[in-house]
mmCIF file with all atom_site columns, C-alpha atoms in Angstrom:
data_model
loop_
_atom_site.group_PDB
_atom_site.id
_atom_site.type_symbol
_atom_site.label_atom_id
_atom_site.label_alt_id
_atom_site.label_comp_id
_atom_site.label_asym_id
_atom_site.label_entity_id
_atom_site.label_seq_id
_atom_site.pdbx_PDB_ins_code
_atom_site.Cartn_x
_atom_site.Cartn_y
_atom_site.Cartn_z
_atom_site.occupancy
_atom_site.B_iso_or_equiv
_atom_site.pdbx_formal_charge
_atom_site.auth_seq_id
_atom_site.auth_comp_id
_atom_site.auth_asym_id
_atom_site.auth_atom_id
_atom_site.pdbx_PDB_model_num
ATOM 1   C CA . MET J 1 1   ? 42.566 -8.397 -20.827 1.00 42.00 ? 1337 MET J CA 1
ATOM 2   C CA . THR J 1 2   ? 43.769 -6.129 -18.396 1.00 50.00 ? 1338 THR J CA 1
ATOM 3   C CA . GLY J 1 3   ? 42.983 -7.984 -15.366 1.00 54.00 ? 1339 GLY J CA 1
ATOM 4   C CA . VAL J 1 4   ? 41.506 -4.860 -13.793 1.00 59.00 ? 1340 VAL J CA 1
ATOM 5   C CA . ALA J 1 5   ? 38.463 -5.787 -12.090 1.00 74.00 ? 1341 ALA J CA 1
ATOM 6   C CA . GLN J 1 6   ? 35.207 -3.783 -13.467 1.00 84.00 ? 1342 GLN J CA 1
ATOM 7   C CA . PRO J 1 7   ? 32.954 -1.855 -10.951 1.00 87.00 ? 1343 PRO J CA 1
ATOM 8   C CA . THR J 1 8   ? 29.649 -3.663 -9.736  1.00 92.00 ? 1344 THR J CA 1
ATOM 9   C CA . PRO J 1 9   ? 26.173 -2.287 -9.533  1.00 92.00 ? 1345 PRO J CA 1
ATOM 10  C CA . GLU J 1 10  ? 26.686 -2.885 -5.719  1.00 94.00 ? 1346 GLU J CA 1
ATOM 11  C CA . GLN J 1 11  ? 29.734 -0.160 -6.011  1.00 93.00 ? 1347 GLN J CA 1
ATOM 12  C CA . VAL J 1 12  ? 27.308 2.202  -7.746  1.00 93.00 ? 1348 VAL J CA 1
ATOM 13  C CA . ARG J 1 13  ? 24.553 1.918  -4.863  1.00 95.00 ? 1349 ARG J CA 1
ATOM 14  C CA . ALA J 1 14  ? 27.464 2.697  -2.553  1.00 95.00 ? 1350 ALA J CA 1
ATOM 15  C CA . ALA J 1 15  ? 28.493 5.515  -4.202  1.00 93.00 ? 1351 ALA J CA 1
ATOM 16  C CA . ALA J 1 16  ? 24.947 6.911  -4.399  1.00 94.00 ? 1352 ALA J CA 1
ATOM 17  C CA . ALA J 1 17  ? 24.385 6.412  -0.749  1.00 95.00 ? 1353 ALA J CA 1
ATOM 18  C CA . ALA J 1 18  ? 28.178 8.190  -0.216  1.00 94.00 ? 1354 ALA J CA 1
ATOM 19  C CA . LEU J 1 19  ? 26.823 11.254 -2.329  1.00 93.00 ? 1355 LEU J CA 1
ATOM 20  C CA . LYS J 1 20  ? 23.427 11.557 -0.543  1.00 95.00 ? 1356 LYS J CA 1
ATOM 21  C CA . THR J 1 21  ? 25.436 11.717 2.934   1.00 95.00 ? 1357 THR J CA 1
ATOM 22  C CA . ALA J 1 22  ? 27.722 14.314 1.214   1.00 93.00 ? 1358 ALA J CA 1
ATOM 23  C CA . ILE J 1 23  ? 24.859 16.185 0.458   1.00 94.00 ? 1359 ILE J CA 1
ATOM 24  C CA . ASP J 1 24  ? 23.501 16.209 3.746   1.00 94.00 ? 1360 ASP J CA 1
ATOM 25  C CA . ARG J 1 25  ? 26.728 17.118 5.305   1.00 93.00 ? 1361 ARG J CA 1
ATOM 26  C CA . HIS J 1 26  ? 26.751 19.909 3.001   1.00 92.00 ? 1362 HIS J CA 1
ATOM 27  C CA . LEU J 1 27  ? 23.831 21.376 3.700   1.00 93.00 ? 1363 LEU J CA 1
ATOM 28  C CA . ASP J 1 28  ? 24.736 20.938 7.495   1.00 93.00 ? 1364 ASP J CA 1
ATOM 29  C CA . ALA J 1 29  ? 27.611 22.838 7.118   1.00 90.00 ? 1365 ALA J CA 1
ATOM 30  C CA . VAL J 1 30  ? 25.847 25.567 4.874   1.00 90.00 ? 1366 VAL J CA 1
ATOM 31  C CA . GLU J 1 31  ? 23.173 26.229 7.680   1.00 91.00 ? 1367 GLU J CA 1
ATOM 32  C CA . ARG J 1 32  ? 25.779 26.463 10.276  1.00 89.00 ? 1368 ARG J CA 1
ATOM 33  C CA . ARG J 1 33  ? 27.994 28.636 8.487   1.00 85.00 ? 1369 ARG J CA 1
ATOM 34  C CA . GLU J 1 34  ? 30.013 31.002 10.330  1.00 82.00 ? 1370 GLU J CA 1
ATOM 35  C CA . GLY J 1 35  ? 31.369 33.861 8.056   1.00 73.00 ? 1371 GLY J CA 1
ATOM 36  C CA . GLU J 1 36  ? 32.050 34.032 4.500   1.00 66.00 ? 1372 GLU J CA 1
ATOM 37  C CA . SER J 1 37  ? 35.051 31.848 4.476   1.00 67.00 ? 1373 SER J CA 1
ATOM 38  C CA . ASP J 1 38  ? 34.190 29.008 6.832   1.00 77.00 ? 1374 ASP J CA 1
ATOM 39  C CA . PRO J 1 39  ? 36.340 26.054 6.433   1.00 81.00 ? 1375 PRO J CA 1
ATOM 40  C CA . ALA J 1 40  ? 33.770 23.648 7.588   1.00 86.00 ? 1376 ALA J CA 1
ATOM 41  C CA . VAL J 1 41  ? 31.696 24.962 4.364   1.00 84.00 ? 1377 VAL J CA 1
ATOM 42  C CA . PHE J 1 42  ? 34.791 24.493 2.101   1.00 82.00 ? 1378 PHE J CA 1
ATOM 43  C CA . ALA J 1 43  ? 35.715 20.955 3.417   1.00 86.00 ? 1379 ALA J CA 1
ATOM 44  C CA . ALA J 1 44  ? 31.849 19.858 2.885   1.00 88.00 ? 1380 ALA J CA 1
ATOM 45  C CA . TYR J 1 45  ? 32.050 21.374 -0.625  1.00 86.00 ? 1381 TYR J CA 1
ATOM 46  C CA . ASP J 1 46  ? 35.096 19.389 -1.452  1.00 85.00 ? 1382 ASP J CA 1
ATOM 47  C CA . GLU J 1 47  ? 33.737 16.098 -0.010  1.00 89.00 ? 1383 GLU J CA 1
ATOM 48  C CA . LEU J 1 48  ? 30.586 16.765 -1.972  1.00 89.00 ? 1384 LEU J CA 1
ATOM 49  C CA . ALA J 1 49  ? 32.616 17.365 -5.299  1.00 86.00 ? 1385 ALA J CA 1
ATOM 50  C CA . ALA J 1 50  ? 34.598 13.911 -4.570  1.00 88.00 ? 1386 ALA J CA 1
ATOM 51  C CA . ALA J 1 51  ? 31.493 11.878 -4.090  1.00 90.00 ? 1387 ALA J CA 1
ATOM 52  C CA . ALA J 1 52  ? 29.840 13.480 -7.006  1.00 90.00 ? 1388 ALA J CA 1
ATOM 53  C CA . GLU J 1 53  ? 32.612 12.535 -9.234  1.00 88.00 ? 1389 GLU J CA 1
ATOM 54  C CA . ALA J 1 54  ? 32.947 9.102  -8.122  1.00 90.00 ? 1390 ALA J CA 1
ATOM 55  C CA . TYR J 1 55  ? 29.212 8.478  -8.411  1.00 92.00 ? 1391 TYR J CA 1
ATOM 56  C CA . ASP J 1 56  ? 29.633 9.901  -12.011 1.00 89.00 ? 1392 ASP J CA 1
ATOM 57  C CA . GLU J 1 57  ? 32.521 7.749  -13.042 1.00 90.00 ? 1393 GLU J CA 1
ATOM 58  C CA . LEU J 1 58  ? 30.733 4.414  -11.407 1.00 92.00 ? 1394 LEU J CA 1
ATOM 59  C CA . LEU J 1 59  ? 27.532 5.092  -13.165 1.00 91.00 ? 1395 LEU J CA 1
ATOM 60  C CA . TYR J 1 60  ? 29.049 5.518  -16.377 1.00 89.00 ? 1396 TYR J CA 1
ATOM 61  C CA . ASP J 1 61  ? 31.510 2.633  -16.041 1.00 91.00 ? 1397 ASP J CA 1
ATOM 62  C CA . VAL J 1 62  ? 28.657 0.476  -15.250 1.00 92.00 ? 1398 VAL J CA 1
ATOM 63  C CA . TYR J 1 63  ? 25.656 1.839  -16.862 1.00 91.00 ? 1399 TYR J CA 1
ATOM 64  C CA . ASP J 1 64  ? 27.007 3.895  -19.441 1.00 89.00 ? 1400 ASP J CA 1
ATOM 65  C CA . GLU J 1 65  ? 25.138 6.787  -17.898 1.00 89.00 ? 1401 GLU J CA 1
ATOM 66  C CA . VAL J 1 66  ? 25.867 10.197 -16.938 1.00 84.00 ? 1402 VAL J CA 1
ATOM 67  C CA . THR J 1 67  ? 24.767 12.520 -14.026 1.00 84.00 ? 1403 THR J CA 1
ATOM 68  C CA . PRO J 1 68  ? 22.821 15.782 -15.036 1.00 79.00 ? 1404 PRO J CA 1
ATOM 69  C CA . PHE J 1 69  ? 24.906 17.817 -12.722 1.00 73.00 ? 1405 PHE J CA 1
ATOM 70  C CA . GLU J 1 70  ? 28.567 19.291 -12.884 1.00 68.00 ? 1406 GLU J CA 1
ATOM 71  C CA . VAL J 1 71  ? 30.314 20.438 -9.814  1.00 62.00 ? 1407 VAL J CA 1
ATOM 72  C CA . PRO J 1 72  ? 32.502 23.195 -10.706 1.00 58.00 ? 1408 PRO J CA 1
ATOM 73  C CA . ASP J 1 73  ? 36.135 22.545 -10.118 1.00 53.00 ? 1409 ASP J CA 1
ATOM 74  C CA . ARG J 1 74  ? 37.816 24.372 -7.268  1.00 48.00 ? 1410 ARG J CA 1
ATOM 75  C CA . SER J 1 75  ? 40.587 25.738 -9.741  1.00 44.00 ? 1411 SER J CA 1
ATOM 76  C CA . GLN J 1 76  ? 38.124 27.938 -11.182 1.00 46.00 ? 1412 GLN J CA 1
ATOM 77  C CA . THR J 1 77  ? 37.874 30.272 -8.211  1.00 46.00 ? 1413 THR J CA 1
ATOM 78  C CA . ASP J 1 78  ? 41.628 29.902 -7.689  1.00 48.00 ? 1414 ASP J CA 1
ATOM 79  C CA . ASP J 1 79  ? 41.861 31.633 -11.283 1.00 65.00 ? 1415 ASP J CA 1
ATOM 80  C CA . TYR J 1 80  ? 40.384 34.733 -9.748  1.00 75.00 ? 1416 TYR J CA 1
ATOM 81  C CA . HIS J 1 81  ? 42.815 37.562 -10.096 1.00 77.00 ? 1417 HIS J CA 1
ATOM 82  C CA . GLY J 1 82  ? 40.540 40.693 -9.359  1.00 81.00 ? 1418 GLY J CA 1
ATOM 83  C CA . PRO J 1 83  ? 40.669 42.582 -6.086  1.00 85.00 ? 1419 PRO J CA 1
ATOM 84  C CA . ASP J 1 84  ? 39.589 41.062 -2.727  1.00 85.00 ? 1420 ASP J CA 1
ATOM 85  C CA . ASN J 1 85  ? 37.022 43.699 -1.936  1.00 89.00 ? 1421 ASN J CA 1
ATOM 86  C CA . PRO J 1 86  ? 35.623 45.220 -5.150  1.00 88.00 ? 1422 PRO J CA 1
ATOM 87  C CA . ASP J 1 87  ? 33.782 48.352 -5.258  1.00 88.00 ? 1423 ASP J CA 1
ATOM 88  C CA . THR J 1 88  ? 31.911 47.336 -8.123  1.00 90.00 ? 1424 THR J CA 1
ATOM 89  C CA . ILE J 1 89  ? 30.358 44.132 -9.722  1.00 90.00 ? 1425 ILE J CA 1
ATOM 90  C CA . ALA J 1 90  ? 28.521 43.344 -13.070 1.00 89.00 ? 1426 ALA J CA 1
ATOM 91  C CA . VAL J 1 91  ? 26.078 40.512 -12.951 1.00 90.00 ? 1427 VAL J CA 1
ATOM 92  C CA . LEU J 1 92  ? 25.551 38.971 -16.559 1.00 89.00 ? 1428 LEU J CA 1
ATOM 93  C CA . ILE J 1 93  ? 22.615 36.783 -17.212 1.00 90.00 ? 1429 ILE J CA 1
ATOM 94  C CA . ARG J 1 94  ? 21.719 35.015 -20.268 1.00 89.00 ? 1430 ARG J CA 1
ATOM 95  C CA . ARG J 1 95  ? 18.476 32.921 -20.622 1.00 91.00 ? 1431 ARG J CA 1
ATOM 96  C CA . ASP J 1 96  ? 17.537 31.061 -23.714 1.00 92.00 ? 1432 ASP J CA 1
ATOM 97  C CA . TYR J 1 97  ? 13.841 30.419 -24.684 1.00 93.00 ? 1433 TYR J CA 1
ATOM 98  C CA . MET J 1 98  ? 12.304 28.368 -27.285 1.00 93.00 ? 1434 MET J CA 1
ATOM 99  C CA . VAL J 1 99  ? 8.769  29.634 -28.600 1.00 94.00 ? 1435 VAL J CA 1
ATOM 100 C CA . LYS J 1 100 ? 6.558  26.559 -27.976 1.00 93.00 ? 1436 LYS J CA 1
ATOM 101 C CA . ASP J 1 101 ? 2.873  28.212 -28.495 1.00 94.00 ? 1437 ASP J CA 1
ATOM 102 C CA . ALA J 1 102 ? 2.926  31.471 -30.514 1.00 93.00 ? 1438 ALA J CA 1
ATOM 103 C CA . ALA J 1 103 ? -0.604 31.961 -30.078 1.00 94.00 ? 1439 ALA J CA 1
ATOM 104 C CA . ALA J 1 104 ? -0.485 31.666 -26.015 1.00 94.00 ? 1440 ALA J CA 1
ATOM 105 C CA . LEU J 1 105 ? 2.495  34.324 -26.337 1.00 94.00 ? 1441 LEU J CA 1
ATOM 106 C CA . LEU J 1 106 ? 0.604  36.830 -28.642 1.00 94.00 ? 1442 LEU J CA 1
ATOM 107 C CA . ASP J 1 107 ? -2.793 36.408 -26.303 1.00 94.00 ? 1443 ASP J CA 1
ATOM 108 C CA . GLN J 1 108 ? -0.519 36.954 -23.128 1.00 93.00 ? 1444 GLN J CA 1
ATOM 109 C CA . ALA J 1 109 ? 1.042  39.991 -24.816 1.00 93.00 ? 1445 ALA J CA 1
ATOM 110 C CA . ARG J 1 110 ? -2.190 41.765 -25.886 1.00 92.00 ? 1446 ARG J CA 1
ATOM 111 C CA . ARG J 1 111 ? -3.675 40.728 -22.207 1.00 91.00 ? 1447 ARG J CA 1
ATOM 112 C CA . ALA J 1 112 ? -0.601 42.332 -20.568 1.00 91.00 ? 1448 ALA J CA 1
ATOM 113 C CA . ASP J 1 113 ? -0.643 45.464 -22.840 1.00 89.00 ? 1449 ASP J CA 1
ATOM 114 C CA . ALA J 1 114 ? -4.260 45.998 -22.171 1.00 88.00 ? 1450 ALA J CA 1
ATOM 115 C CA . GLU J 1 115 ? -4.161 45.403 -18.291 1.00 86.00 ? 1451 GLU J CA 1
ATOM 116 C CA . SER J 1 116 ? -0.862 47.572 -18.030 1.00 77.00 ? 1452 SER J CA 1
ATOM 117 C CA . GLY J 1 117 ? -2.989 50.716 -17.271 1.00 65.00 ? 1453 GLY J CA 1
ATOM 118 C CA . GLU J 1 118 ? -1.825 52.484 -20.427 1.00 63.00 ? 1454 GLU J CA 1
ATOM 119 C CA . PRO J 1 119 ? -2.664 50.269 -23.473 1.00 53.00 ? 1455 PRO J CA 1
ATOM 120 C CA . GLY J 1 120 ? -1.233 50.875 -26.509 1.00 53.00 ? 1456 GLY J CA 1
ATOM 121 C CA . THR J 1 121 ? 1.810  52.449 -24.963 1.00 49.00 ? 1457 THR J CA 1
ATOM 122 C CA . ASN J 1 122 ? 3.667  49.232 -25.853 1.00 49.00 ? 1458 ASN J CA 1
ATOM 123 C CA . GLY J 1 123 ? 1.901  48.863 -28.886 1.00 46.00 ? 1459 GLY J CA 1
ATOM 124 C CA . ALA J 1 124 ? -1.703 49.164 -29.898 1.00 50.00 ? 1460 ALA J CA 1
ATOM 125 C CA . VAL J 1 125 ? -3.317 45.782 -28.885 1.00 52.00 ? 1461 VAL J CA 1
ATOM 126 C CA . ASP J 1 126 ? -4.473 45.328 -32.523 1.00 58.00 ? 1462 ASP J CA 1
ATOM 127 C CA . THR J 1 127 ? -1.246 45.546 -33.959 1.00 75.00 ? 1463 THR J CA 1
ATOM 128 C CA . ILE J 1 128 ? 0.576  43.059 -31.653 1.00 88.00 ? 1464 ILE J CA 1
ATOM 129 C CA . GLU J 1 129 ? 0.508  40.397 -34.605 1.00 89.00 ? 1465 GLU J CA 1
ATOM 130 C CA . THR J 1 130 ? 3.956  38.903 -34.352 1.00 93.00 ? 1466 THR J CA 1
ATOM 131 C CA . THR J 1 131 ? 5.967  37.157 -31.978 1.00 93.00 ? 1467 THR J CA 1
ATOM 132 C CA . SER J 1 132 ? 8.833  39.845 -31.785 1.00 93.00 ? 1468 SER J CA 1
ATOM 133 C CA . ALA J 1 133 ? 6.185  42.351 -31.066 1.00 92.00 ? 1469 ALA J CA 1
ATOM 134 C CA . ALA J 1 134 ? 4.402  40.298 -28.458 1.00 93.00 ? 1470 ALA J CA 1
ATOM 135 C CA . LEU J 1 135 ? 8.042  39.562 -26.879 1.00 93.00 ? 1471 LEU J CA 1
ATOM 136 C CA . ALA J 1 136 ? 8.875  43.525 -26.836 1.00 92.00 ? 1472 ALA J CA 1
ATOM 137 C CA . VAL J 1 137 ? 5.660  44.149 -24.791 1.00 92.00 ? 1473 VAL J CA 1
ATOM 138 C CA . LEU J 1 138 ? 6.029  41.352 -22.308 1.00 94.00 ? 1474 LEU J CA 1
ATOM 139 C CA . PHE J 1 139 ? 9.395  42.358 -21.525 1.00 92.00 ? 1475 PHE J CA 1
ATOM 140 C CA . ASP J 1 140 ? 8.648  45.916 -21.097 1.00 91.00 ? 1476 ASP J CA 1
ATOM 141 C CA . VAL J 1 141 ? 5.473  45.015 -18.902 1.00 91.00 ? 1477 VAL J CA 1
ATOM 142 C CA . PHE J 1 142 ? 7.437  42.137 -16.841 1.00 92.00 ? 1478 PHE J CA 1
ATOM 143 C CA . ASP J 1 143 ? 10.847 41.984 -15.445 1.00 91.00 ? 1479 ASP J CA 1
ATOM 144 C CA . PRO J 1 144 ? 13.283 39.245 -16.464 1.00 90.00 ? 1480 PRO J CA 1
ATOM 145 C CA . ASP J 1 145 ? 12.660 37.204 -13.545 1.00 90.00 ? 1481 ASP J CA 1
ATOM 146 C CA . GLU J 1 146 ? 9.141  37.035 -13.964 1.00 92.00 ? 1482 GLU J CA 1
ATOM 147 C CA . ILE J 1 147 ? 9.293  36.244 -17.343 1.00 92.00 ? 1483 ILE J CA 1
ATOM 148 C CA . ALA J 1 148 ? 11.464 33.187 -16.530 1.00 90.00 ? 1484 ALA J CA 1
ATOM 149 C CA . GLN J 1 149 ? 8.783  31.960 -13.701 1.00 90.00 ? 1485 GLN J CA 1
ATOM 150 C CA . ARG J 1 150 ? 5.883  32.380 -16.139 1.00 91.00 ? 1486 ARG J CA 1
ATOM 151 C CA . ALA J 1 151 ? 7.818  31.091 -19.297 1.00 92.00 ? 1487 ALA J CA 1
ATOM 152 C CA . GLU J 1 152 ? 5.416  28.004 -19.592 1.00 92.00 ? 1488 GLU J CA 1
ATOM 153 C CA . GLU J 1 153 ? 2.009  30.170 -19.070 1.00 92.00 ? 1489 GLU J CA 1
ATOM 154 C CA . ILE J 1 154 ? 3.448  32.775 -21.582 1.00 92.00 ? 1490 ILE J CA 1
ATOM 155 C CA . GLY J 1 155 ? 4.122  30.147 -24.203 1.00 94.00 ? 1491 GLY J CA 1
ATOM 156 C CA . LEU J 1 156 ? 8.128  29.712 -24.001 1.00 94.00 ? 1492 LEU J CA 1
ATOM 157 C CA . GLU J 1 157 ? 10.362 27.012 -22.852 1.00 92.00 ? 1493 GLU J CA 1
ATOM 158 C CA . SER J 1 158 ? 13.546 27.788 -20.828 1.00 88.00 ? 1494 SER J CA 1
ATOM 159 C CA . GLY J 1 159 ? 16.359 26.529 -22.237 1.00 88.00 ? 1495 GLY J CA 1
ATOM 160 C CA . ASP J 1 160 ? 20.208 26.864 -21.409 1.00 87.00 ? 1496 ASP J CA 1
ATOM 161 C CA . ALA J 1 161 ? 20.998 29.838 -18.718 1.00 87.00 ? 1497 ALA J CA 1
ATOM 162 C CA . THR J 1 162 ? 23.988 31.131 -17.546 1.00 86.00 ? 1498 THR J CA 1
ATOM 163 C CA . LEU J 1 163 ? 24.861 33.973 -14.775 1.00 87.00 ? 1499 LEU J CA 1
ATOM 164 C CA . TRP J 1 164 ? 28.251 35.625 -14.082 1.00 88.00 ? 1500 TRP J CA 1
ATOM 165 C CA . VAL J 1 165 ? 29.331 37.755 -11.239 1.00 90.00 ? 1501 VAL J CA 1
ATOM 166 C CA . SER J 1 166 ? 32.461 39.719 -11.949 1.00 90.00 ? 1502 SER J CA 1
ATOM 167 C CA . ALA J 1 167 ? 34.449 42.497 -10.772 1.00 90.00 ? 1503 ALA J CA 1
ATOM 168 C CA . THR J 1 168 ? 34.696 45.448 -12.842 1.00 87.00 ? 1504 THR J CA 1
ATOM 169 C CA . GLU J 1 169 ? 35.731 49.167 -12.807 1.00 82.00 ? 1505 GLU J CA 1
ATOM 170 C CA . PRO J 1 170 ? 33.364 51.805 -12.345 1.00 81.00 ? 1506 PRO J CA 1
ATOM 171 C CA . GLY J 1 171 ? 32.178 53.527 -15.391 1.00 79.00 ? 1507 GLY J CA 1
ATOM 172 C CA . GLU J 1 172 ? 30.255 56.538 -16.911 1.00 83.00 ? 1508 GLU J CA 1
ATOM 173 C CA . PRO J 1 173 ? 26.513 56.042 -16.902 1.00 85.00 ? 1509 PRO J CA 1
ATOM 174 C CA . GLY J 1 174 ? 25.631 54.669 -20.242 1.00 85.00 ? 1510 GLY J CA 1
ATOM 175 C CA . GLU J 1 175 ? 28.837 53.869 -21.499 1.00 85.00 ? 1511 GLU J CA 1
ATOM 176 C CA . TRP J 1 176 ? 28.723 50.092 -21.805 1.00 83.00 ? 1512 TRP J CA 1
ATOM 177 C CA . LEU J 1 177 ? 25.048 49.818 -22.876 1.00 84.00 ? 1513 LEU J CA 1
ATOM 178 C CA . ASP J 1 178 ? 25.697 49.272 -26.697 1.00 85.00 ? 1514 ASP J CA 1
ATOM 179 C CA . ALA J 1 179 ? 28.093 46.353 -25.829 1.00 84.00 ? 1515 ALA J CA 1
ATOM 180 C CA . PRO J 1 180 ? 27.029 44.961 -22.472 1.00 83.00 ? 1516 PRO J CA 1
ATOM 181 C CA . PHE J 1 181 ? 28.955 41.559 -22.598 1.00 82.00 ? 1517 PHE J CA 1
ATOM 182 C CA . ASP J 1 182 ? 31.895 42.641 -24.305 1.00 80.00 ? 1518 ASP J CA 1
ATOM 183 C CA . ASP J 1 183 ? 35.583 43.011 -22.804 1.00 74.00 ? 1519 ASP J CA 1
ATOM 184 C CA . ILE J 1 184 ? 34.920 40.571 -19.728 1.00 78.00 ? 1520 ILE J CA 1
ATOM 185 C CA . ASP J 1 185 ? 38.014 39.607 -18.194 1.00 79.00 ? 1521 ASP J CA 1
ATOM 186 C CA . PRO J 1 186 ? 37.619 35.757 -17.145 1.00 79.00 ? 1522 PRO J CA 1
ATOM 187 C CA . HIS J 1 187 ? 40.221 36.440 -14.312 1.00 81.00 ? 1523 HIS J CA 1
ATOM 188 C CA . ALA J 1 188 ? 37.637 38.857 -12.683 1.00 84.00 ? 1524 ALA J CA 1
ATOM 189 C CA . VAL J 1 189 ? 34.682 36.617 -12.742 1.00 84.00 ? 1525 VAL J CA 1
ATOM 190 C CA . ILE J 1 190 ? 33.883 35.741 -8.900  1.00 86.00 ? 1526 ILE J CA 1
ATOM 191 C CA . TYR J 1 191 ? 31.254 33.240 -9.418  1.00 82.00 ? 1527 TYR J CA 1
ATOM 192 C CA . ARG J 1 192 ? 29.564 31.489 -12.292 1.00 80.00 ? 1528 ARG J CA 1
ATOM 193 C CA . PHE J 1 193 ? 26.333 29.485 -12.262 1.00 79.00 ? 1529 PHE J CA 1
ATOM 194 C CA . GLU J 1 194 ? 24.896 27.336 -15.376 1.00 76.00 ? 1530 GLU J CA 1
ATOM 195 C CA . THR J 1 195 ? 21.648 25.369 -15.932 1.00 76.00 ? 1531 THR J CA 1
ATOM 196 C CA . SER J 1 196 ? 21.062 23.155 -18.849 1.00 71.00 ? 1532 SER J CA 1
ATOM 197 C CA . THR J 1 197 ? 18.314 21.186 -20.361 1.00 61.00 ? 1533 THR J CA 1
ATOM 198 C CA . ALA J 1 198 ? 20.837 18.854 -21.937 1.00 57.00 ? 1534 ALA J CA 1
ATOM 199 C CA . TYR J 1 199 ? 20.312 16.044 -19.281 1.00 48.00 ? 1535 TYR J CA 1
ATOM 200 C CA . GLU J 1 200 ? 16.885 16.711 -18.442 1.00 51.00 ? 1536 GLU J CA 1
ATOM 201 C CA . ASP J 1 201 ? 15.759 13.173 -19.006 1.00 50.00 ? 1537 ASP J CA 1
ATOM 202 C CA . ASP J 1 202 ? 18.572 12.037 -16.575 1.00 47.00 ? 1538 ASP J CA 1
ATOM 203 C CA . ILE J 1 203 ? 17.536 14.647 -14.015 1.00 43.00 ? 1539 ILE J CA 1
ATOM 204 C CA . GLU J 1 204 ? 14.055 12.742 -13.939 1.00 50.00 ? 1540 GLU J CA 1
ATOM 205 C CA . ALA J 1 205 ? 15.919 9.207  -13.695 1.00 49.00 ? 1541 ALA J CA 1
ATOM 206 C CA . LEU J 1 206 ? 18.048 10.343 -10.844 1.00 42.00 ? 1542 LEU J CA 1
ATOM 207 C CA . GLU J 1 207 ? 15.140 11.704 -8.723  1.00 45.00 ? 1543 GLU J CA 1
ATOM 208 C CA . GLU J 1 208 ? 13.417 8.586  -9.156  1.00 52.00 ? 1544 GLU J CA 1
ATOM 209 C CA . ASP J 1 209 ? 16.469 6.678  -7.846  1.00 49.00 ? 1545 ASP J CA 1
ATOM 210 C CA . PHE J 1 210 ? 16.918 9.081  -4.811  1.00 43.00 ? 1546 PHE J CA 1
ATOM 211 C CA . ARG J 1 211 ? 13.008 8.490  -4.010  1.00 47.00 ? 1547 ARG J CA 1
#
């Protein structure tokens, strides 16, 4: 026995209330932002990060559960060694999908090809018989953001995703197209955002608790 008092459910509730307050304060600071480096926004962010961490730790200690979100460490921003005013940026995006309904995927591809105005340009409708052919058509007709928005309708299920904004040097047209994600300097990454389905059940439970 260590003699250290264990957290209580009441403390978890109090931490949840503090987190909700921190969320409101952060949103209020963002809505009132004055410039890109508004200290009030930074302060509200740090308060929100601390409140989220406290809630996460108490939730785990009392209920052996974790939160579905992770607040990036401010030190990640401090690691940026690129120019303050970059002339060129690269936006790197990866989105993973599971093929959940191959029949729907084929049907959507055939329909999109027929409605594209130039049927057969993307592959004759009667030759779209595989998911790879269907995906080639769909990504030719729709842009990636529309694919993400219509994933379920198309027969896909969204998985993990990541987006990086990185300062970069201007390059010659076409020179990086064969290896778009090579040679990324982690110290030139200005911003990162990740989403994951790993804690999907916890997200739904947390939403219920906050109602």
